[in-house]
XYZ file of C-alpha atoms in Angstrom:
716
model
C 60.000 -13.922 59.787
C 56.497 -14.930 58.694
C 54.201 -12.539 56.797
C 50.487 -12.736 57.210
C 48.914 -12.546 53.759
C 45.539 -10.812 53.474
C 42.693 -12.956 52.264
C 41.653 -10.828 49.344
C 45.128 -10.162 47.956
C 47.648 -12.108 45.966
C 51.261 -11.431 47.053
C 54.249 -11.890 44.786
C 57.864 -11.817 46.041
C 60.369 -10.560 43.520
C 63.997 -11.520 44.308
C 66.602 -8.889 43.561
C 68.568 -11.050 41.166
C 69.130 -14.653 40.316
C 72.300 -16.221 41.645
C 74.432 -17.910 39.046
C 76.223 -20.173 41.514
C 74.902 -23.541 42.714
C 74.472 -22.142 46.162
C 72.119 -19.489 44.901
C 70.007 -22.072 43.093
C 69.839 -24.071 46.277
C 68.724 -20.936 48.016
C 65.692 -20.618 45.818
C 64.779 -24.260 46.222
C 64.972 -24.186 50.025
C 62.877 -21.099 50.588
C 60.327 -21.123 53.290
C 57.074 -22.848 52.361
C 55.162 -19.873 53.616
C 57.003 -17.637 51.154
C 56.124 -20.035 48.334
C 52.490 -19.864 49.254
C 52.682 -16.097 49.342
C 54.445 -16.014 45.966
C 51.970 -17.678 43.669
C 53.530 -16.097 40.616
C 57.240 -15.230 41.180
C 58.853 -12.848 38.670
C 62.446 -13.687 37.833
C 65.123 -11.053 37.484
C 68.234 -11.458 35.347
C 71.511 -12.649 36.797
C 74.225 -10.093 37.647
C 76.880 -9.376 35.063
C 79.672 -11.868 34.767
C 82.287 -9.163 35.459
C 81.162 -8.689 39.038
C 81.783 -11.094 41.876
C 79.278 -12.370 44.332
C 81.460 -12.249 47.425
C 79.043 -10.075 49.225
C 76.277 -12.519 48.500
C 78.247 -15.564 49.606
C 79.283 -13.975 52.870
C 75.930 -12.436 53.664
C 73.695 -13.952 56.230
C 70.902 -14.284 53.699
C 72.579 -17.400 52.307
C 72.391 -19.309 55.555
C 69.828 -21.451 53.737
C 72.746 -23.399 52.263
C 73.242 -24.967 55.658
C 69.613 -25.905 55.865
C 68.315 -22.768 57.560
C 65.421 -21.055 55.793
C 65.651 -17.450 54.797
C 63.181 -15.214 56.561
C 61.345 -12.749 54.527
C 61.647 -9.128 55.517
C 58.363 -7.339 55.600
C 58.248 -4.395 53.287
C 57.514 -0.933 54.577
C 53.859 -0.360 54.980
C 51.664 2.580 55.812
C 51.351 1.356 59.385
C 55.166 1.377 59.897
C 55.533 4.778 58.371
C 52.739 6.260 60.394
C 54.285 5.115 63.640
C 56.314 7.479 65.797
C 59.811 7.985 64.378
C 58.759 5.692 61.497
C 59.504 8.261 58.854
C 62.911 9.079 60.359
C 63.798 5.460 60.520
C 62.790 4.981 56.903
C 64.858 7.982 55.751
C 67.936 6.752 57.691
C 67.731 3.465 55.912
C 67.446 5.152 52.552
C 70.396 7.451 53.266
C 72.631 4.622 54.469
C 71.863 2.657 51.345
C 72.528 5.630 49.136
C 75.963 6.194 50.649
C 76.977 2.677 49.979
C 75.820 2.845 46.414
C 77.520 6.140 45.764
C 80.827 4.882 47.117
C 80.853 1.709 45.146
C 78.847 1.165 41.951
C 77.110 -2.164 41.853
C 75.621 -4.223 39.158
C 72.355 -3.958 41.078
C 72.089 -0.305 40.060
C 69.763 -0.242 37.066
C 71.535 2.720 35.549
C 74.878 0.986 35.768
C 73.505 -2.161 34.245
C 71.940 -0.293 31.375
C 75.229 1.489 30.508
C 78.072 -0.879 31.410
C 76.713 -4.348 30.947
C 75.553 -4.481 27.363
C 76.055 -8.240 27.195
C 74.015 -8.947 30.307
C 71.086 -11.284 30.299
C 68.749 -8.249 30.601
C 69.076 -7.563 26.949
C 68.331 -11.134 26.055
C 65.147 -11.452 28.106
C 61.672 -10.203 27.279
C 61.020 -6.521 27.591
C 58.514 -7.038 30.399
C 61.062 -9.076 32.355
C 63.701 -6.346 31.864
C 61.316 -3.676 33.122
C 60.406 -5.686 36.198
C 64.085 -6.398 36.852
C 64.968 -2.730 36.691
C 62.137 -1.826 39.037
C 63.179 -4.533 41.445
C 66.826 -3.430 41.337
C 65.896 0.193 41.907
C 64.038 -0.628 45.116
C 66.086 -3.543 46.418
C 68.167 -1.360 48.769
C 65.206 -0.393 50.901
C 65.424 -2.129 54.284
C 62.966 -0.297 56.480
C 62.911 -2.436 59.600
C 65.462 -3.062 62.372
C 66.136 -6.570 61.274
C 67.553 -5.178 58.035
C 69.824 -2.773 60.021
C 71.088 -5.660 62.137
C 72.133 -7.561 59.074
C 73.772 -4.483 57.620
C 76.058 -4.078 60.647
C 77.366 -7.606 60.440
C 77.940 -7.303 56.700
C 80.096 -4.255 56.990
C 77.338 -1.749 56.440
C 76.178 -3.220 53.192
C 72.396 -3.575 52.738
C 71.117 -7.066 52.355
C 69.633 -8.235 49.118
C 65.976 -8.707 49.744
C 63.000 -9.167 47.392
C 60.106 -6.768 47.087
C 56.705 -8.208 47.845
C 54.154 -6.985 45.282
C 50.617 -7.118 46.631
C 47.864 -7.511 43.996
C 44.171 -8.418 44.404
C 43.542 -12.119 44.279
C 40.525 -13.225 42.238
C 37.707 -14.992 43.965
C 37.604 -18.763 43.558
C 33.855 -19.260 44.061
C 32.290 -17.628 40.964
C 28.750 -18.852 40.476
C 29.161 -19.723 36.763
C 31.956 -22.163 37.658
C 29.350 -24.465 39.225
C 27.186 -24.612 36.081
C 26.834 -27.805 34.057
C 28.827 -26.615 31.069
C 28.781 -29.917 29.095
C 24.987 -29.929 29.211
C 24.873 -26.238 28.318
C 27.088 -26.797 25.278
C 24.982 -29.707 24.052
C 21.761 -27.784 24.571
C 23.041 -24.758 22.670
C 24.351 -26.900 19.833
C 21.156 -28.852 19.287
C 19.039 -25.726 19.716
C 21.039 -24.044 16.985
C 20.689 -27.097 14.749
C 16.923 -27.136 15.355
C 16.597 -23.466 14.462
C 18.598 -23.957 11.268
C 16.530 -27.015 10.307
C 13.315 -25.095 10.970
C 14.467 -22.168 8.842
C 15.442 -24.505 6.018
C 12.067 -26.275 6.190
C 10.268 -22.929 6.174
C 12.173 -21.728 3.121
C 11.535 -25.002 1.296
C 7.841 -24.846 2.179
C 7.464 -21.279 0.954
C 9.266 -22.058 -2.292
C 7.241 -25.210 -2.914
C 3.911 -23.473 -2.293
C 4.676 -20.417 -4.386
C 2.745 -20.300 -7.665
C 4.853 -20.944 -10.701
C 3.105 -18.119 -12.517
C 1.907 -14.836 -11.112
C -1.132 -14.755 -13.377
C -4.205 -12.681 -12.498
C -7.085 -14.772 -11.129
C -10.018 -15.318 -13.503
C -13.317 -17.153 -13.399
C -13.967 -20.116 -15.653
C -15.922 -18.025 -18.150
C -13.364 -15.202 -18.338
C -11.090 -15.571 -21.330
C -12.286 -19.077 -22.199
C -13.424 -20.171 -25.645
C -17.176 -20.655 -26.129
C -18.800 -22.656 -28.896
C -22.319 -21.860 -30.134
C -24.398 -24.767 -31.469
C -27.718 -24.894 -33.220
C -28.716 -28.403 -32.038
C -30.794 -29.332 -35.073
C -27.814 -28.781 -37.425
C -24.897 -30.267 -35.509
C -25.236 -34.065 -35.561
C -28.128 -36.441 -36.198
C -27.600 -39.631 -34.244
C -30.578 -41.084 -32.424
C -33.651 -41.023 -34.701
C -32.160 -40.709 -38.141
C -34.788 -38.182 -39.212
C -32.312 -35.638 -40.588
C -32.553 -33.364 -37.553
C -29.689 -33.024 -35.130
C -30.261 -34.103 -31.528
C -28.758 -34.098 -28.057
C -27.196 -37.525 -28.488
C -25.355 -36.271 -31.535
C -23.894 -33.400 -29.513
C -22.817 -35.870 -26.838
C -21.073 -37.945 -29.482
C -19.066 -34.912 -30.692
C -17.914 -33.688 -27.271
C -14.399 -35.077 -27.775
C -14.095 -33.019 -30.928
C -15.067 -29.887 -29.013
C -12.619 -30.748 -26.251
C -9.771 -31.086 -28.751
C -10.802 -27.774 -30.253
C -10.139 -26.105 -26.903
C -13.755 -25.253 -26.062
C -14.595 -24.442 -22.440
C -18.271 -23.473 -22.701
C -20.931 -25.001 -24.985
C -23.892 -22.793 -25.793
C -27.133 -24.297 -27.135
C -29.280 -21.882 -29.129
C -32.798 -23.256 -28.793
C -33.964 -26.591 -27.444
C -37.548 -25.661 -26.448
C -40.758 -26.979 -27.982
C -41.853 -25.025 -31.037
C -44.264 -25.630 -33.844
C -42.533 -26.648 -37.091
C -39.170 -27.089 -35.432
C -36.472 -26.457 -36.580
C -37.588 -24.252 -39.480
C -39.437 -21.946 -37.048
C -37.488 -22.633 -33.908
C -38.248 -19.204 -32.364
C -41.996 -19.839 -31.962
C -41.591 -21.647 -28.649
C -44.387 -22.954 -26.451
C -42.657 -22.878 -23.034
C -39.246 -22.508 -21.421
C -39.124 -25.678 -19.341
C -39.425 -28.557 -21.838
C -37.217 -30.003 -24.562
C -38.304 -30.303 -28.141
C -39.211 -33.899 -28.856
C -37.149 -33.847 -32.073
C -33.993 -33.264 -29.998
C -34.531 -36.028 -27.460
C -35.708 -36.504 -23.923
C -34.796 -35.187 -20.512
C -32.685 -38.291 -20.000
C -30.719 -37.416 -23.123
C -30.233 -33.934 -21.751
C -29.058 -35.288 -18.394
C -26.540 -37.512 -20.200
C -25.280 -34.548 -22.194
C -24.818 -32.432 -19.061
C -23.009 -35.239 -17.270
C -20.603 -35.829 -20.153
C -19.928 -32.103 -20.551
C -19.047 -31.730 -16.890
C -16.918 -34.864 -16.984
C -14.740 -33.162 -19.611
C -14.448 -30.014 -17.489
C -16.685 -28.017 -19.803
C -19.827 -26.023 -19.069
C -23.266 -25.758 -20.659
C -24.910 -22.430 -21.466
C -28.553 -22.334 -22.482
C -30.311 -19.635 -24.506
C -33.520 -18.284 -22.939
C -35.494 -16.563 -25.729
C -37.419 -14.011 -23.679
C -38.742 -11.972 -26.565
C -41.385 -12.215 -27.955
C -42.502 -15.093 -25.734
C -42.414 -13.037 -22.511
C -44.797 -10.089 -22.531
C -43.549 -8.628 -19.278
C -41.111 -9.843 -16.667
C -43.342 -8.609 -13.832
C -46.468 -10.716 -14.329
C -46.978 -14.187 -15.647
C -45.959 -14.983 -19.209
C -48.217 -14.098 -22.109
C -47.046 -15.080 -25.565
C -47.449 -12.335 -28.130
C -48.197 -14.797 -30.902
C -49.380 -17.960 -29.237
C -50.794 -17.823 -25.685
C -49.497 -20.352 -23.241
C -52.433 -22.468 -22.078
C -50.807 -23.483 -18.854
C -50.069 -19.963 -17.709
C -53.478 -18.715 -18.799
C -55.213 -21.401 -16.762
C -53.213 -20.472 -13.713
C -54.058 -16.774 -14.037
C -57.807 -17.388 -14.438
C -58.071 -19.626 -11.399
C -56.017 -17.767 -8.754
C -59.024 -17.461 -6.458
C -59.443 -21.229 -6.298
C -57.639 -23.633 -3.991
C -54.568 -25.493 -5.116
C -56.300 -28.855 -5.339
C -59.040 -27.583 -7.638
C -56.482 -25.853 -9.869
C -54.480 -29.022 -10.242
C -57.528 -31.033 -11.232
C -58.503 -28.588 -13.966
C -55.003 -27.854 -15.261
C -53.680 -31.393 -15.546
C -55.943 -32.178 -18.440
C -54.557 -29.295 -20.518
C -50.943 -29.410 -19.385
C -48.180 -31.619 -20.762
C -46.806 -34.002 -18.136
C -43.349 -32.467 -18.330
C -44.698 -29.103 -17.137
C -46.575 -30.437 -14.112
C -43.668 -29.953 -11.722
C -43.214 -26.328 -12.777
C -46.905 -25.584 -12.255
C -46.847 -27.092 -8.791
C -44.010 -24.772 -7.822
C -45.947 -21.794 -9.142
C -49.075 -22.771 -7.263
C -47.241 -23.441 -4.026
C -46.119 -19.821 -3.962
C -49.696 -18.422 -4.013
C -50.693 -17.337 -0.491
C -54.221 -17.483 0.980
C -56.616 -14.643 0.125
C -55.848 -11.309 1.749
C -57.971 -8.287 2.494
C -58.056 -5.446 0.025
C -55.632 -3.139 1.859
C -52.905 -5.736 2.226
C -53.260 -6.922 -1.358
C -52.924 -3.380 -2.654
C -49.769 -2.820 -0.625
C -48.112 -5.940 -2.043
C -48.904 -5.233 -5.644
C -47.565 -1.691 -5.394
C -44.059 -2.895 -4.611
C -42.252 -4.605 -7.458
C -39.581 -6.103 -5.195
C -42.241 -7.925 -3.129
C -43.956 -9.605 -6.046
C -44.944 -12.984 -4.616
C -45.839 -14.756 -7.849
C -43.113 -16.290 -9.990
C -43.086 -15.585 -13.687
C -41.998 -18.026 -16.379
C -38.413 -16.772 -16.440
C -37.902 -17.379 -12.724
C -39.460 -20.817 -12.975
C -37.395 -21.741 -16.012
C -34.152 -20.625 -14.380
C -34.823 -22.742 -11.308
C -35.770 -25.832 -13.304
C -32.778 -25.730 -15.655
C -30.382 -25.067 -12.804
C -31.648 -28.232 -11.176
C -30.891 -30.037 -14.435
C -27.248 -28.928 -14.349
C -27.127 -25.865 -16.613
C -24.187 -23.520 -15.878
C -25.571 -20.275 -17.307
C -28.119 -18.537 -19.491
C -28.065 -16.212 -22.465
C -30.985 -13.823 -21.882
C -31.946 -13.151 -25.490
C -34.112 -10.107 -26.036
C -33.390 -8.601 -22.621
C -33.192 -5.144 -24.210
C -36.990 -5.169 -24.608
C -37.536 -5.181 -20.843
C -34.969 -2.718 -19.484
C -37.619 0.039 -19.355
C -39.845 -1.797 -16.892
C -39.923 -0.639 -13.306
C -39.327 -4.140 -12.014
C -36.371 -4.787 -14.314
C -33.623 -4.162 -11.742
C -35.342 -6.140 -8.976
C -36.139 -9.026 -11.331
C -32.561 -9.246 -12.611
C -31.271 -9.110 -9.039
C -33.627 -11.906 -8.044
C -32.554 -14.056 -10.985
C -28.901 -13.559 -10.130
C -29.503 -14.543 -6.518
C -31.014 -17.793 -7.772
C -28.133 -18.303 -10.161
C -25.308 -17.936 -7.651
C -21.731 -16.859 -8.171
C -20.445 -19.812 -10.217
C -23.116 -19.626 -12.909
C -23.389 -16.821 -15.402
C -25.745 -14.528 -17.292
C -25.061 -13.314 -20.834
C -26.900 -10.539 -22.612
C -26.343 -8.538 -25.780
C -24.806 -5.076 -25.865
C -28.166 -3.790 -27.092
C -29.573 -4.249 -23.581
C -26.907 -1.985 -22.114
C -27.455 0.607 -24.830
C -31.224 0.517 -24.317
C -30.983 1.148 -20.567
C -31.989 4.774 -20.079
C -31.980 4.915 -16.311
C -28.949 4.632 -14.091
C -30.628 1.886 -12.073
C -31.221 -0.328 -15.092
C -27.720 0.260 -16.447
C -26.047 -0.475 -13.115
C -28.179 -3.582 -12.732
C -26.812 -4.955 -16.015
C -23.248 -4.000 -15.172
C -23.383 -5.674 -11.770
C -25.564 -8.737 -12.427
C -24.557 -9.781 -15.943
C -21.229 -11.579 -16.375
C -20.701 -11.396 -20.152
C -21.936 -8.812 -22.640
C -22.210 -10.148 -26.185
C -20.793 -7.943 -28.950
C -21.059 -8.984 -32.582
C -17.998 -7.998 -34.591
C -18.705 -7.185 -38.235
C -15.816 -8.121 -40.499
C -17.323 -7.372 -43.898
C -16.543 -3.638 -44.112
C -12.765 -3.761 -44.074
C -9.990 -3.479 -41.511
C -10.576 0.210 -40.763
C -14.132 -0.529 -39.650
C -12.896 -3.459 -37.590
C -10.413 -1.154 -35.861
C -13.153 1.369 -35.083
C -15.457 -1.287 -33.605
C -12.753 -2.707 -31.363
C -11.582 0.697 -30.127
C -15.169 1.776 -29.396
C -15.486 -1.217 -27.082
C -12.074 -1.039 -25.403
C -12.487 2.699 -24.795
C -16.109 2.366 -23.730
C -18.114 1.663 -20.621
C -17.181 -2.006 -20.139
C -13.535 -1.116 -19.567
C -14.091 1.632 -17.014
C -14.027 -0.550 -13.893
C -12.523 -3.985 -13.162
C -15.807 -5.397 -11.860
C -17.774 -4.716 -15.012
C -18.770 -7.608 -17.322
C -16.293 -9.121 -19.746
C -16.843 -8.893 -23.473
C -18.266 -11.904 -25.289
C -16.938 -11.497 -28.844
C -19.049 -13.082 -31.596
C -18.026 -13.216 -35.251
C -21.011 -15.245 -36.451
C -24.281 -16.386 -34.933
C -27.651 -17.931 -35.418
C -29.130 -14.596 -36.523
C -26.396 -13.633 -39.016
C -25.148 -14.916 -42.325
C -22.074 -17.065 -42.426
C -18.759 -15.190 -42.383
C -17.472 -17.219 -45.309
C -20.494 -16.092 -47.345
C -20.152 -12.386 -46.569
C -16.437 -11.554 -46.802
C -14.745 -11.027 -50.140
C -11.986 -13.549 -49.436
C -13.721 -16.890 -49.119
C -10.865 -18.636 -47.318
C -10.492 -15.853 -44.729
C -13.065 -17.314 -42.324
C -10.384 -18.884 -40.140
C -8.394 -15.643 -40.194
C -11.380 -13.704 -38.850
C -12.025 -16.415 -36.247
C -8.421 -16.088 -35.086
C -8.941 -12.322 -34.967
C -11.874 -12.748 -32.582
C -9.806 -15.053 -30.385
C -7.051 -12.432 -30.215
C -9.293 -9.787 -28.618
C -9.551 -9.178 -24.848
C -12.501 -11.057 -23.389
C -14.298 -14.316 -24.080
C -14.440 -15.327 -27.768
C -17.295 -17.338 -29.212
C -17.149 -19.603 -32.279
C -20.288 -20.372 -34.243
C -20.413 -24.013 -35.236
C -18.759 -24.607 -38.612
C -16.780 -21.355 -38.670
C -13.707 -23.228 -37.446
C -13.640 -24.937 -40.851
C -15.234 -22.175 -42.921
C -18.556 -23.629 -44.067
C -20.878 -21.490 -46.234
C -24.572 -20.673 -46.142
C -27.004 -23.113 -47.667
C -27.646 -22.172 -51.282
C -30.710 -24.227 -52.004
C -33.246 -23.171 -54.585
C -35.902 -25.442 -53.145
C -35.873 -23.710 -49.787
C -36.179 -20.037 -50.648
C -38.964 -19.710 -48.124
C -36.457 -20.666 -45.435
C -33.938 -17.921 -46.161
C -33.884 -16.998 -42.473
C -32.256 -20.353 -41.666
C -29.898 -20.709 -44.617
C -26.999 -19.911 -42.288
C -27.946 -22.985 -40.212
C -26.785 -25.542 -42.732
C -25.955 -28.930 -41.212
C -22.355 -29.360 -40.104
C -19.768 -30.724 -42.523
C -18.060 -33.707 -40.825
C -16.191 -35.575 -43.538
C -12.669 -34.524 -42.582
C -13.270 -32.954 -39.222
C -12.020 -34.823 -36.187
C -10.744 -37.773 -38.189
C -14.214 -39.323 -38.360
C -15.975 -40.581 -41.488
C -19.411 -40.193 -39.928
C -21.295 -37.379 -41.626
C -24.141 -35.298 -40.324
C -26.768 -37.951 -40.950
C -26.784 -41.614 -41.861
C -26.536 -42.657 -45.469
C -29.915 -42.440 -47.194
C -31.314 -39.927 -44.694
C -32.263 -36.521 -46.038
C -31.284 -33.663 -43.707
C -33.798 -30.981 -42.908
C -31.544 -28.613 -44.899
C -28.959 -29.588 -47.500
C -25.607 -30.278 -45.894
C -22.892 -27.679 -46.118
C -20.577 -28.086 -49.051
C -16.944 -28.879 -48.590
C -15.138 -25.765 -47.278
C -12.444 -24.103 -49.308
C -8.908 -25.234 -48.657
C -6.906 -22.924 -46.451
C -3.453 -22.948 -44.911
C -5.008 -22.163 -41.518
C -6.815 -25.468 -41.140
C -6.221 -26.742 -37.601
C -5.007 -23.409 -36.230
C -8.133 -22.820 -34.112
C -7.123 -25.547 -31.666
C -3.575 -24.151 -31.541
C -4.895 -20.676 -30.841
C -7.216 -21.931 -28.102
C -4.303 -23.704 -26.434
C -2.108 -20.606 -26.673
C -4.875 -18.415 -25.330
C -5.466 -20.586 -22.269
C -1.779 -20.456 -21.323
C -0.825 -16.904 -22.312
C -1.699 -14.117 -19.910
C -1.378 -11.195 -22.382
C -4.024 -12.766 -24.636
C -6.721 -14.096 -22.323
C -6.863 -11.235 -19.788
C -9.372 -8.461 -20.279
C -7.242 -5.493 -19.272
C -4.408 -4.220 -17.056
C -5.067 -2.342 -13.824
C -2.523 0.475 -13.593
C -2.706 3.381 -11.153
C -6.359 2.537 -10.385
C -7.203 2.768 -14.071
C -8.333 -0.065 -16.313
C -6.273 -0.175 -19.489
C -7.283 -2.513 -22.273
C -4.111 -4.387 -23.187
C -5.070 -4.366 -26.849
C -3.756 -1.969 -29.483
C -4.635 -1.846 -33.188
C -1.227 -0.847 -34.532
C -1.961 -1.029 -38.241
C -5.163 -1.208 -40.342
C -4.362 -0.265 -43.932
C -4.670 -2.018 -47.302
C -6.931 -4.705 -45.782
C -4.160 -5.668 -43.390
C -4.554 -5.507 -39.648
C -1.992 -5.739 -36.858
C -3.254 -6.268 -33.288
C -0.908 -6.165 -30.315
C -1.587 -7.812 -26.950
C 0.739 -6.996 -24.075
C 1.084 -7.477 -20.335
C 3.664 -6.140 -17.842
C 6.857 -8.242 -17.625
C 5.569 -10.677 -20.263
C 6.225 -11.234 -23.925
C 4.150 -9.254 -26.381
C 2.069 -11.086 -28.994
C 1.068 -9.665 -32.348
C -1.743 -10.816 -34.645
C -1.186 -10.099 -38.326
C -3.737 -10.891 -41.059
C -4.400 -10.111 -44.696
C -8.164 -9.865 -45.274
C -7.823 -8.705 -48.863
C -7.629 -10.448 -52.206
C -4.041 -9.420 -53.027
C -0.658 -10.608 -51.911
C 0.767 -8.058 -49.473
C 4.452 -7.196 -49.142
C 4.933 -4.745 -46.313
C 7.728 -3.105 -44.373
C 6.461 -2.763 -40.790
C 9.860 -2.351 -39.164
C 8.672 0.974 -37.734
C 6.397 -1.085 -35.488
C 8.538 -4.071 -34.475
C 11.785 -5.753 -35.316
C 11.011 -9.453 -35.313
C 9.891 -12.563 -33.497
C 8.837 -16.127 -34.182
C 5.486 -17.562 -35.232
C 3.584 -19.514 -32.555
C 0.270 -19.981 -34.408
C -0.126 -19.968 -38.157
C 0.423 -21.968 -41.342
C 2.638 -25.005 -41.058
C 5.353 -23.496 -43.247
C 5.661 -20.528 -40.865
C 5.167 -22.272 -37.552
C 8.050 -21.914 -35.059
C 10.110 -19.925 -37.547
C 11.557 -16.453 -37.138
C 9.920 -13.599 -38.960
C 11.135 -10.025 -39.453
C 8.927 -7.011 -40.038
C 11.362 -5.458 -42.487
C 9.850 -7.462 -45.300
C 6.582 -9.286 -44.685
C 4.928 -11.329 -47.406
C 1.334 -12.346 -46.591
C -0.958 -14.213 -49.016
C -4.711 -13.399 -49.137
C -6.764 -14.778 -46.259
C -3.720 -15.735 -44.208
C -3.070 -14.849 -40.586
C -0.552 -15.790 -37.897
C 0.448 -14.851 -34.349
C 3.984 -13.699 -33.596
C 5.699 -13.768 -30.235
C 7.952 -10.738 -30.177
C 11.506 -10.841 -28.913
C 11.965 -9.076 -25.594
């Protein structure tokens, strides 16, 4: 009997039990091909116990397959058969007849009997799932709902045939869409895509790491924190003429020495024409020429080129006072009128060509270009109303004064900044703010202005003060070191707690220990060999330190009886070069008399050569060269004076997440033995005398000779 299998279902035929005889095995082999197709996954049931015989099986008609006849499958009861008329009665009769047979004679096919009487059966040896399926199959194997089953029962003496139960389960579809995809290509694509993503991520990480800065230092401009060097040109090096007066070529020859010293900016005091130069260098004639005793414009161009080639910058002093009468109008010298400017003022109502003809005869050739620029800015005559309107507005002043002209000319010659000397005498003028703004616009962002702190103190109006704070880059402050360490502490704290440290954008401090207008440090302090210690002190402060030429070796003022009338320039003694820089060339050639007697040999000191070491440390060490620390929108000067007693001073420089550096100096005449362990524990010396350098030092017992100083890097 053939069974039609639904398309969407998978049918499984479960035989009641496996025959142990050869005939039963043959039975399974010779089943109908249609039953095999319907039973894609047959479930095997265990064999009957060995204690029972299989006579009923051998004599039953179901084993006709041994003679070559296939066994027909009996269709299981379905809902259609049961719903037919008398279907339920027929089904119940079959169940009752089977139950009577089982009750009369226990069979090994009863699952309860097998579970209690046949402990050694193969059920117990098979998997649990197989045992459960076998028991379910055995429990329902007696159901023979159709007439064909009844016919077989009558011929077998009323015994029900052994038939399998057909389990009907849904059959999965065989045409899923993903089964038609190109899976080899998909696997390759996914693999190489993953490799590409990983390679890209690795390249990105490597790129970020390689481009990260090695140090997270705050950005600074070239003039911020650098070391400046102030030179009086006539006293530095005589090289070209041999007349005993220093010149520009001599400065060019000594640039390597300045580079080794760690100098970043070179400042020239006065190079302008003046009567009786250099004894009266301040009585200048104009601001656009070079004094003939110093050289020519070609010498100046060579000096600028060599300075820039060594990555240094040139700062030029502009002596405004007393040469400039007012910054609004043209220049009028208070002592000696400028003929060129006077001629221009008297002839403003004449055409440019006539002015040139009359002025050339009284004007030096070097100033002709400057005058042409001034004249080119004069407009044609205007009516009275328009002229009055222009002159009433300071910001619209159309004529250029000498300062504006000088700034433009020297910028064209390669100068990198100007020191506006005497600016404090002009802060009260109405045009001061507009003039300073105009000068700064000409200067640009990479060139600088320097002025003295006196200009900021003299500014009475908010406009003038803000103009200095916003347009000036460095404010010069002269540090007096002759009144003891307590006075030094007061001066430094007045600056660090003052106006310049209120906002980050305000000018940096330009610290000066000596200068062209002051006596030599070595001639004013009580300890003669403490000049280098005070120079190191200035380089330890926050800002831009400046070294006056010769202070790095400790030269003294000129003590010459024959030049008492030149007491105002005794601090400008010619440089001592015998042992400086490893050169045997002195200030002037042999047989040449300098304009002032040369400086005597400086006193021996253990700090000789430490200025270059300090400059190198300063350029690389953030806690020392920065101006301040910005914390919670407040500017904090990272400089503390921790101790200032008994002519000893201890200055601490710190920065977040960096090592702290401490400057310690003895500016007295006595050997000092101090216990400063209440301040620090210890560290090692990074700048100082050779016998201390790179050695550990402890603050429990410090021994410091007179005039000695050193810098300690504290342990974290």
